[in-house]
PDB file of N, CA and C in Angstrom:
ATOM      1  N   UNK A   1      -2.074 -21.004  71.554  1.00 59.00           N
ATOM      2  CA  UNK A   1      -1.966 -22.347  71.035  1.00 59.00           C
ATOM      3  C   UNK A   1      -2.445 -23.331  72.094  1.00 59.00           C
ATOM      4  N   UNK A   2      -3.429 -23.982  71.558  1.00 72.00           N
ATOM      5  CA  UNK A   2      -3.827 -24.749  73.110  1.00 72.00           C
ATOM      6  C   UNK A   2      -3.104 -26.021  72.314  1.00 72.00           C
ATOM      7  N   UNK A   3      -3.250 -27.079  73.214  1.00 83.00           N
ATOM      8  CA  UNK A   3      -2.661 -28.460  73.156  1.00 83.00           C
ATOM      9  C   UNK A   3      -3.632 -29.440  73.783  1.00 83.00           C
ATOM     10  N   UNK A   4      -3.968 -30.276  72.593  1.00 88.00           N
ATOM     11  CA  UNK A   4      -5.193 -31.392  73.157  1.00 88.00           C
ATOM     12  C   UNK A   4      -4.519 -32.532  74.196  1.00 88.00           C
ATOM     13  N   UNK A   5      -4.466 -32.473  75.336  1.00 90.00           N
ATOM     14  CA  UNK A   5      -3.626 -33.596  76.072  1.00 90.00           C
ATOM     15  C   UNK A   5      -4.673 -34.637  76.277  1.00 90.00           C
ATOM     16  N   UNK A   6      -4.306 -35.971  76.986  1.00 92.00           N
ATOM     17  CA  UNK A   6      -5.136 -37.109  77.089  1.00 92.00           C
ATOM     18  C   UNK A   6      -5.402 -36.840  78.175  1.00 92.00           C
ATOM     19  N   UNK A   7      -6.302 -37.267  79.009  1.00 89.00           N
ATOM     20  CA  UNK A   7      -6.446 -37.231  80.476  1.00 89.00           C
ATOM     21  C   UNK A   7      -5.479 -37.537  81.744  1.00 89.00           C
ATOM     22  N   UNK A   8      -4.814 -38.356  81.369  1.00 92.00           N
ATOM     23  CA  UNK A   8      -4.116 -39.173  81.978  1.00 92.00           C
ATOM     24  C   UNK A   8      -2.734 -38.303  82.014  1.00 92.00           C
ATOM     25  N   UNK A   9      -2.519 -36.743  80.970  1.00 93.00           N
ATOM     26  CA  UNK A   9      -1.610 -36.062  80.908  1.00 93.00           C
ATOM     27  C   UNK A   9      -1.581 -34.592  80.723  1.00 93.00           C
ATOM     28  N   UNK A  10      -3.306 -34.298  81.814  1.00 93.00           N
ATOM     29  CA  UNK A  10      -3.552 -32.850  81.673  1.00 93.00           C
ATOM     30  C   UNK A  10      -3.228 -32.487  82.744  1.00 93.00           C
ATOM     31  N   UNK A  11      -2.665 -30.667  82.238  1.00 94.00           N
ATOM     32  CA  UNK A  11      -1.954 -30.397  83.596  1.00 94.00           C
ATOM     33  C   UNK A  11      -2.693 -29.425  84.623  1.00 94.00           C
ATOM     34  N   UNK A  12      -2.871 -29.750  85.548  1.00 95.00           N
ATOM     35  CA  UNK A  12      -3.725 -29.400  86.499  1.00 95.00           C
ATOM     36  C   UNK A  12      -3.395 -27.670  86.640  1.00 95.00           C
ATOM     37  N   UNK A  13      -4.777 -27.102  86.508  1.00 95.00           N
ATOM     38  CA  UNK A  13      -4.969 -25.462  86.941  1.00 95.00           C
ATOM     39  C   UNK A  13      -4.610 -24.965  88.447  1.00 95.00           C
ATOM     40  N   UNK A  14      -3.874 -24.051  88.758  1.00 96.00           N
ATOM     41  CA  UNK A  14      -3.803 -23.281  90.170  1.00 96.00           C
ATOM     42  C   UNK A  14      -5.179 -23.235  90.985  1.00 96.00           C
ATOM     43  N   UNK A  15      -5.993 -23.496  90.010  1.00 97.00           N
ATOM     44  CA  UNK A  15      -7.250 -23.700  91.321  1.00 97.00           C
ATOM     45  C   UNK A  15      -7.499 -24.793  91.661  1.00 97.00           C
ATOM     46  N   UNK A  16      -6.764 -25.815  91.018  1.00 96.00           N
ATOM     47  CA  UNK A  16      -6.997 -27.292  91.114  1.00 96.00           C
ATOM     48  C   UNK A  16      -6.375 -27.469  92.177  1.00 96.00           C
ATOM     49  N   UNK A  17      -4.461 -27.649  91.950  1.00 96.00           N
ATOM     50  CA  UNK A  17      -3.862 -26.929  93.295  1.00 96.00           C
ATOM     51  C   UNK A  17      -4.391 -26.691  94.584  1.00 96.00           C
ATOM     52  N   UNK A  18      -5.312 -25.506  94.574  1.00 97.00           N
ATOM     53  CA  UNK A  18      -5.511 -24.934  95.941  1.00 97.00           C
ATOM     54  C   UNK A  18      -6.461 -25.656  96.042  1.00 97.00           C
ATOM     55  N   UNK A  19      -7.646 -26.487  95.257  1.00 97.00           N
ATOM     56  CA  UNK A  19      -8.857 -26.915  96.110  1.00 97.00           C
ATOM     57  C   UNK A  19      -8.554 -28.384  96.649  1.00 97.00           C
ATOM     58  N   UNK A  20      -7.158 -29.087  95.713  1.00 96.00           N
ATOM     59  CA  UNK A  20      -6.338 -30.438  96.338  1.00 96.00           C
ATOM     60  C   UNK A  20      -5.770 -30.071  97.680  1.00 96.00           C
ATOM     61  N   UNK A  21      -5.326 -28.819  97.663  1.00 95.00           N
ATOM     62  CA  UNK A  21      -4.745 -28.683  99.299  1.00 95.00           C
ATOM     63  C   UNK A  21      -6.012 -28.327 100.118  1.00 95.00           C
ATOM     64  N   UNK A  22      -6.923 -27.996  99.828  1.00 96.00           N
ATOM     65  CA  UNK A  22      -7.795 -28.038 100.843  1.00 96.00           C
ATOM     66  C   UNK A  22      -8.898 -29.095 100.970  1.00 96.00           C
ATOM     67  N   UNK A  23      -9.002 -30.053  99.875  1.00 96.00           N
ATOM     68  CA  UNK A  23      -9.365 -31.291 100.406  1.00 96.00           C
ATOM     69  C   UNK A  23      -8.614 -32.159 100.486  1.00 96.00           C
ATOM     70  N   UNK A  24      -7.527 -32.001 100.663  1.00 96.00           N
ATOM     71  CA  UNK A  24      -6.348 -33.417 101.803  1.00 96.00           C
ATOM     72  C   UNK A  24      -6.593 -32.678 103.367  1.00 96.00           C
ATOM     73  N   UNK A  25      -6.520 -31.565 103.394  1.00 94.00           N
ATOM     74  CA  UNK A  25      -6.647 -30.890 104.715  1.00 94.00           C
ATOM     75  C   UNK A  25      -7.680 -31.471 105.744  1.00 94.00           C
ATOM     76  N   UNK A  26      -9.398 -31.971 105.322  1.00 95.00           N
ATOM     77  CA  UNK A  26     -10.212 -32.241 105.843  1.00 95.00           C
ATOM     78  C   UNK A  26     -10.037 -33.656 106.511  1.00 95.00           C
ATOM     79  N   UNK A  27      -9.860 -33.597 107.346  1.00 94.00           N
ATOM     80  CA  UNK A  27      -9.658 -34.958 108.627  1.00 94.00           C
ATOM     81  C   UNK A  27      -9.959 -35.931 107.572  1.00 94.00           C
ATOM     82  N   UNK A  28     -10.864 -36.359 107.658  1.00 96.00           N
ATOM     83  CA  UNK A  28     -11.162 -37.939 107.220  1.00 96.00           C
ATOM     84  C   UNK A  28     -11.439 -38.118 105.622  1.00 96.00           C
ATOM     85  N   UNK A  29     -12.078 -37.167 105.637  1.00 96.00           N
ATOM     86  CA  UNK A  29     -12.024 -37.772 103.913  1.00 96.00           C
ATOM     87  C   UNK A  29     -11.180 -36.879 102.933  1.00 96.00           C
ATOM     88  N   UNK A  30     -10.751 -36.152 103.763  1.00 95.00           N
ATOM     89  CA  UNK A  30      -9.284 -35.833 102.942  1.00 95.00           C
ATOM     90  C   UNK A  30      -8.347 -36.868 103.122  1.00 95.00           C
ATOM     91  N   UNK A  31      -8.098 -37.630 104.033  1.00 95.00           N
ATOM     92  CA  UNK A  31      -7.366 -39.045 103.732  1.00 95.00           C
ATOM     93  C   UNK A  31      -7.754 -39.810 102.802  1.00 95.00           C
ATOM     94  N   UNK A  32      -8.925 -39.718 103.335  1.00 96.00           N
ATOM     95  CA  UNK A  32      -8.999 -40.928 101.971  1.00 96.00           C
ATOM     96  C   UNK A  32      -8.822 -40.670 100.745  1.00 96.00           C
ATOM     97  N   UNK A  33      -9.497 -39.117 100.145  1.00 96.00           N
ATOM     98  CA  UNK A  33      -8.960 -38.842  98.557  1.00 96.00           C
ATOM     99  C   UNK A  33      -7.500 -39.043  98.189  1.00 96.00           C
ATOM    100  N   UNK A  34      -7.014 -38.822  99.288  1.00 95.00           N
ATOM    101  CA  UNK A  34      -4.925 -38.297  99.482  1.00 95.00           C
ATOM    102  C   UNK A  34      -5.107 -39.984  98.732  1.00 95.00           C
ATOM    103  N   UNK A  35      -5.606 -40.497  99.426  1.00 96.00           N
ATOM    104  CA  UNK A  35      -5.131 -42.528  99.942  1.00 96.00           C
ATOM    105  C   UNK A  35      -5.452 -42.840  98.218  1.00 96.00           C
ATOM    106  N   UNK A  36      -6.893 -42.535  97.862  1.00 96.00           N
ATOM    107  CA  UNK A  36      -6.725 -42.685  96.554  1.00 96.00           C
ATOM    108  C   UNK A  36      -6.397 -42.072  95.247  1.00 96.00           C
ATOM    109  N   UNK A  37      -5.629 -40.784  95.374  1.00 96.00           N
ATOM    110  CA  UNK A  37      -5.343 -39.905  94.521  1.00 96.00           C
ATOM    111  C   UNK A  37      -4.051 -40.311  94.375  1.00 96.00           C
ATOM    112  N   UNK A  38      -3.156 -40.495  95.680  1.00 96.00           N
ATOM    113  CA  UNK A  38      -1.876 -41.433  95.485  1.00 96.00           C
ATOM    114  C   UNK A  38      -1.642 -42.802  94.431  1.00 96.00           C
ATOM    115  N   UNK A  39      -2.698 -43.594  94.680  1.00 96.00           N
ATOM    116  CA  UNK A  39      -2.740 -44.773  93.955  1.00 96.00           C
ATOM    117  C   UNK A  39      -3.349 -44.746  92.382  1.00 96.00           C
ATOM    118  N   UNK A  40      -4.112 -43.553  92.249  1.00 94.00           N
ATOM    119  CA  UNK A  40      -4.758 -43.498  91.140  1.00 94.00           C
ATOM    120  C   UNK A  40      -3.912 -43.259  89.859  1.00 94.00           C
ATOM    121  N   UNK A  41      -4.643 -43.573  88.864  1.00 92.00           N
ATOM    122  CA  UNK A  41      -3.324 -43.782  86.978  1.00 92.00           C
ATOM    123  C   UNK A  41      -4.504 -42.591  86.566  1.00 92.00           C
ATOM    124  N   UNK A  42      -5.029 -42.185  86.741  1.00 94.00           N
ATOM    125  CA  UNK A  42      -5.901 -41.064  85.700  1.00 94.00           C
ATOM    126  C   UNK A  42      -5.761 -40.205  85.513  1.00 94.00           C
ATOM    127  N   UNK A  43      -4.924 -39.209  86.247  1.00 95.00           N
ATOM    128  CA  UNK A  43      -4.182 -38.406  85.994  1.00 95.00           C
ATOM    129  C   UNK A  43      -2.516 -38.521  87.216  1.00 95.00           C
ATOM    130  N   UNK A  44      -1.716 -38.504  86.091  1.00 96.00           N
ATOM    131  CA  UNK A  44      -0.594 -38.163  86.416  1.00 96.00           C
ATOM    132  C   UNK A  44      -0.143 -36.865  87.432  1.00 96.00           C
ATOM    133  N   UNK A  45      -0.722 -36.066  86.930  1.00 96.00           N
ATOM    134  CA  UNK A  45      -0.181 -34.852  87.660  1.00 96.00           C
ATOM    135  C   UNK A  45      -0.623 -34.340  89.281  1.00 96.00           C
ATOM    136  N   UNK A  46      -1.910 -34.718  89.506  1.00 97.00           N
ATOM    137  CA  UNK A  46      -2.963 -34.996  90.679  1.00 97.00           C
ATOM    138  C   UNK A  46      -1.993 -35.863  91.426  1.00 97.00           C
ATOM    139  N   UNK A  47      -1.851 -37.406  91.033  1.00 97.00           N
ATOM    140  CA  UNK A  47      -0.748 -38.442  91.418  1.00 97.00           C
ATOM    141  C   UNK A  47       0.078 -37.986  92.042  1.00 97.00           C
ATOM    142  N   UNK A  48       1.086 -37.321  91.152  1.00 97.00           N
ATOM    143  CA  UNK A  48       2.242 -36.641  91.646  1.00 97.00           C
ATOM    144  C   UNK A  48       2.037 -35.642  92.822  1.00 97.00           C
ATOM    145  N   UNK A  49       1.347 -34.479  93.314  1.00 97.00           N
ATOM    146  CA  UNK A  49       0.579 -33.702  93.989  1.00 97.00           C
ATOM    147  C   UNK A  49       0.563 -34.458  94.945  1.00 97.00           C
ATOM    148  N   UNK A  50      -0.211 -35.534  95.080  1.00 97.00           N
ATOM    149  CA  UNK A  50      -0.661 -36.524  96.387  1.00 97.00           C
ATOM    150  C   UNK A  50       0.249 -36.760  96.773  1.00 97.00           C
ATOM    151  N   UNK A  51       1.140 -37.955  96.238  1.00 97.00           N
ATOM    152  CA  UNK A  51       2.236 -37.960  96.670  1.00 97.00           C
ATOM    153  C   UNK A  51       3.206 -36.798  97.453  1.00 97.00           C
ATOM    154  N   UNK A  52       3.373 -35.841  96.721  1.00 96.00           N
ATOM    155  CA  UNK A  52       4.231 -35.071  97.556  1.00 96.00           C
ATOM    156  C   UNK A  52       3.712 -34.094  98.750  1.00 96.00           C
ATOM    157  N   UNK A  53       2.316 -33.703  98.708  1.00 96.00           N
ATOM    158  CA  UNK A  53       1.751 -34.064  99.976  1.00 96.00           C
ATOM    159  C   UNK A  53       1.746 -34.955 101.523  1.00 96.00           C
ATOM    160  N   UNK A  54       2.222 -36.264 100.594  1.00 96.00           N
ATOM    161  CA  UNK A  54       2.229 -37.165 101.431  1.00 96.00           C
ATOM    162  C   UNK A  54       3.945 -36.863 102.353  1.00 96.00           C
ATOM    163  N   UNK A  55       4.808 -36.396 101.183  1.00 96.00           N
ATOM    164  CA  UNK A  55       6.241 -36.150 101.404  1.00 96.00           C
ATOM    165  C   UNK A  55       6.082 -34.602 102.334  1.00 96.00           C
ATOM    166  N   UNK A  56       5.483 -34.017 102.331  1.00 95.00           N
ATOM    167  CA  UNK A  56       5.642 -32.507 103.089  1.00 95.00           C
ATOM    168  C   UNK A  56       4.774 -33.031 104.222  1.00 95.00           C
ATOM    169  N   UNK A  57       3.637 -34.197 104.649  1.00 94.00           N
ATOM    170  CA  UNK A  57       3.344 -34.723 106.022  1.00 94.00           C
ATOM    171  C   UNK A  57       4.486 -35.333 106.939  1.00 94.00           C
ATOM    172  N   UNK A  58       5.133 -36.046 105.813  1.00 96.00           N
ATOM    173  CA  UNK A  58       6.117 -36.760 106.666  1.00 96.00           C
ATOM    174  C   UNK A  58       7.339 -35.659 106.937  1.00 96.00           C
ATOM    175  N   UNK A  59       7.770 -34.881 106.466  1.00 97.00           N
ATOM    176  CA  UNK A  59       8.642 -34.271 106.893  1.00 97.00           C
ATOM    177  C   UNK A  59       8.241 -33.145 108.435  1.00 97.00           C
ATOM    178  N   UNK A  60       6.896 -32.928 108.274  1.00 96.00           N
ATOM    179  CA  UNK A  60       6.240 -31.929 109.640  1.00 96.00           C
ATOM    180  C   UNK A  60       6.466 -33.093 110.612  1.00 96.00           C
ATOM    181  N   UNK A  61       5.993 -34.048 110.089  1.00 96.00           N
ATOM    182  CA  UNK A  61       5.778 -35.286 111.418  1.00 96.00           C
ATOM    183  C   UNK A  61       7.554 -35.390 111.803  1.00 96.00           C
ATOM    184  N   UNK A  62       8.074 -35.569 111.113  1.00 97.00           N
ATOM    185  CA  UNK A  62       9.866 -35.868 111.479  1.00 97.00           C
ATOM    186  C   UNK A  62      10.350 -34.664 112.416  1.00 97.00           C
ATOM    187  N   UNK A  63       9.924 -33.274 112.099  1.00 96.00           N
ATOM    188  CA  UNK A  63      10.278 -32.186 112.566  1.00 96.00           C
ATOM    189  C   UNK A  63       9.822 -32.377 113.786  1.00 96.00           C
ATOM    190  N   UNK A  64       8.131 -32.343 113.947  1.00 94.00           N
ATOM    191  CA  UNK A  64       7.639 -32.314 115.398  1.00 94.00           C
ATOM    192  C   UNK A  64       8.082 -33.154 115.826  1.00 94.00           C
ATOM    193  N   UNK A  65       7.865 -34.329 115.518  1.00 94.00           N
ATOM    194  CA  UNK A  65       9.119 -35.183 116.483  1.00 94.00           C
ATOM    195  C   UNK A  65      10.416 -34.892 117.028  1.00 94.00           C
ATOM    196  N   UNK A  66      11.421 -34.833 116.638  1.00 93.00           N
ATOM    197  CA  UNK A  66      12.452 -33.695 116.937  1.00 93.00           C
ATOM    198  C   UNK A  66      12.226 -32.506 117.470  1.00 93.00           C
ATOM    199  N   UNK A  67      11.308 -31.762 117.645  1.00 87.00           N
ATOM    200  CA  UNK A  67      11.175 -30.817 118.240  1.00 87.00           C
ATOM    201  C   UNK A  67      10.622 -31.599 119.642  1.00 87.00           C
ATOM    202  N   UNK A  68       9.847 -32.051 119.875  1.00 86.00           N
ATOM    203  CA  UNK A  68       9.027 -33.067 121.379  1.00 86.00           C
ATOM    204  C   UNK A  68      10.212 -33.464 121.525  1.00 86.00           C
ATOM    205  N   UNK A  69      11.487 -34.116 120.886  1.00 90.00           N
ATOM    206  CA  UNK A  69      12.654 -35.187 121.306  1.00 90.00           C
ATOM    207  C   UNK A  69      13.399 -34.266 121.915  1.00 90.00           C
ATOM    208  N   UNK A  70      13.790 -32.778 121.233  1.00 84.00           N
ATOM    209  CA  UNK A  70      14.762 -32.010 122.145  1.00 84.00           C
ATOM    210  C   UNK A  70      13.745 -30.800 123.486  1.00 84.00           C
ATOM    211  N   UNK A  71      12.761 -31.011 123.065  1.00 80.00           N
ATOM    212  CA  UNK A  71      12.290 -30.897 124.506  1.00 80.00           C
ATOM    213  C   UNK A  71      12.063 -31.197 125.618  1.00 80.00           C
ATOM    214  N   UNK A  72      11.630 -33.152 125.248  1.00 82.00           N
ATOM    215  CA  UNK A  72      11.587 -33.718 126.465  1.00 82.00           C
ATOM    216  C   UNK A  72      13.206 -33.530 127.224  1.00 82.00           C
ATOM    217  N   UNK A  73      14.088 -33.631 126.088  1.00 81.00           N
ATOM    218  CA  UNK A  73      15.732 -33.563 126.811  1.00 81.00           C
ATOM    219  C   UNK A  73      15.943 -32.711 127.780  1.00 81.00           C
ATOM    220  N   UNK A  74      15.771 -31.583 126.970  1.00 76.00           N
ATOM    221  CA  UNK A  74      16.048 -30.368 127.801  1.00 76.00           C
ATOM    222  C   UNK A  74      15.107 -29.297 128.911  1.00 76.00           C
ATOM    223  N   UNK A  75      13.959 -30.402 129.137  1.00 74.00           N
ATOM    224  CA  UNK A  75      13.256 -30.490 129.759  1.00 74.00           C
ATOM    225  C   UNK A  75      12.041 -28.868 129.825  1.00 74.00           C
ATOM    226  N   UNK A  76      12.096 -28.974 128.172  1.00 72.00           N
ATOM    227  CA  UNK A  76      11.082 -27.613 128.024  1.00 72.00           C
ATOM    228  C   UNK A  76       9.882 -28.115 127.890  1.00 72.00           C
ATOM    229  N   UNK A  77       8.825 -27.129 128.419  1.00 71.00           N
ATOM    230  CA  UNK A  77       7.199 -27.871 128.313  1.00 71.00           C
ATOM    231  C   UNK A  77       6.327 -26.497 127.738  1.00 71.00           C
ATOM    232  N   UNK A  78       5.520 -26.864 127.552  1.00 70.00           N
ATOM    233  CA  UNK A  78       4.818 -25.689 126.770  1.00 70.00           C
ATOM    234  C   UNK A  78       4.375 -24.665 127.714  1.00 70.00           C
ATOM    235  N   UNK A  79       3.692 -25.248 128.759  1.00 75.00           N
ATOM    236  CA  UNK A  79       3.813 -24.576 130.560  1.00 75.00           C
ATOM    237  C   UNK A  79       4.841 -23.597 130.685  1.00 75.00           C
ATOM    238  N   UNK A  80       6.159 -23.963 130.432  1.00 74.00           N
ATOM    239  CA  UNK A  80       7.395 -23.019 130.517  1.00 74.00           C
ATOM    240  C   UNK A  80       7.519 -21.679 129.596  1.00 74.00           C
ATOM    241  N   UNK A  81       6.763 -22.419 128.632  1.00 72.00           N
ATOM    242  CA  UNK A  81       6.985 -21.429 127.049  1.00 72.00           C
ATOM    243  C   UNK A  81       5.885 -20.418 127.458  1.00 72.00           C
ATOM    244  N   UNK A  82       4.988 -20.858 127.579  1.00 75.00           N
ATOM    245  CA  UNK A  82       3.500 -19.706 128.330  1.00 75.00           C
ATOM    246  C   UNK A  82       3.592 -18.774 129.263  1.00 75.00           C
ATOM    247  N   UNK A  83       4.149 -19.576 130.351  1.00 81.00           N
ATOM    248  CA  UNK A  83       4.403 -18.722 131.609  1.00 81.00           C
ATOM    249  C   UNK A  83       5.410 -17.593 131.225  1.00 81.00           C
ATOM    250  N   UNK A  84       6.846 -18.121 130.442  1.00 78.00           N
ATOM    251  CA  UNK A  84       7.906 -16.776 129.988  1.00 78.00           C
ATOM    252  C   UNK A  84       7.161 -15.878 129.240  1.00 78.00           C
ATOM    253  N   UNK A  85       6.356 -16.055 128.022  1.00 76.00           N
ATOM    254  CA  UNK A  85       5.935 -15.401 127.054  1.00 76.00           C
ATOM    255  C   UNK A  85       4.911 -14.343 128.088  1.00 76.00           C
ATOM    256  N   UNK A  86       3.998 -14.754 128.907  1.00 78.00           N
ATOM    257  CA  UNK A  86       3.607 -14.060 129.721  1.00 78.00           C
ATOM    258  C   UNK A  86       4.211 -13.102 130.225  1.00 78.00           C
ATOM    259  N   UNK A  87       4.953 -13.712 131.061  1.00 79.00           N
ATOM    260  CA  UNK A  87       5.762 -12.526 131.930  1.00 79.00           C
ATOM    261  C   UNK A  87       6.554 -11.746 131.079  1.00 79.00           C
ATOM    262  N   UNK A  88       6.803 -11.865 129.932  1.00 70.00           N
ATOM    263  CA  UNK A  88       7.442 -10.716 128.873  1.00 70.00           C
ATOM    264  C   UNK A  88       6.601  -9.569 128.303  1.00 70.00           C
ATOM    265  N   UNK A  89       5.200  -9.952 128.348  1.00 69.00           N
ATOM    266  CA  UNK A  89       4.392  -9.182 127.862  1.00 69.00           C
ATOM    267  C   UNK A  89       4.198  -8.251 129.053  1.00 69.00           C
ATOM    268  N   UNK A  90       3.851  -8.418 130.156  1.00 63.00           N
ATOM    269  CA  UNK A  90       3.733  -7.540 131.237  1.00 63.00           C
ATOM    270  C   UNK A  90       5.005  -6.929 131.548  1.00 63.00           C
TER     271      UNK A  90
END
């Protein structure tokens, strides 16, 4: 049974999906599609996608932050992390 939807309320294919995550991925003009796929009314479902894209950036960015915040504390550096991981392997 197919279903004639309007544009504005078709629902995007698993390859659509994967080729949206790999053009937000591309430095610069994956921003910008993100920038206008967010703002865009033409399809809903794309919209939505961007957006929560935008919600799974900000949450990496919150994390790495917190992760740099309890490092600078506790005074771990990536230098430290290298050198141990080293000497474990030998």
């Amino acid at each position: 049974m197919e279903r004639n939807y309007t544009e504005q309320y078709r629902p995007l294919s698993p390859w659509a999906y994967f080729g949206l995550n790999i053009l937000f991925s591309i430095p610069v003009v994956g921003f910008v599609f993100l920038i206008v796929y967010t703002f865009s009314k033409s399809n809903i479902n794309r919209r939505n996608y961007a957006r929560s894209f935008w919600c799974s950036a900000l949450f990496g960015l919150i994390l790495f932050g917190l992760l740099m915040l309890f490092g600078a504390i506790y005074g771990i550096s990536y230098q430290d992390l290298a050198t141990s991981m080293l000497q474990n392997v030998q």
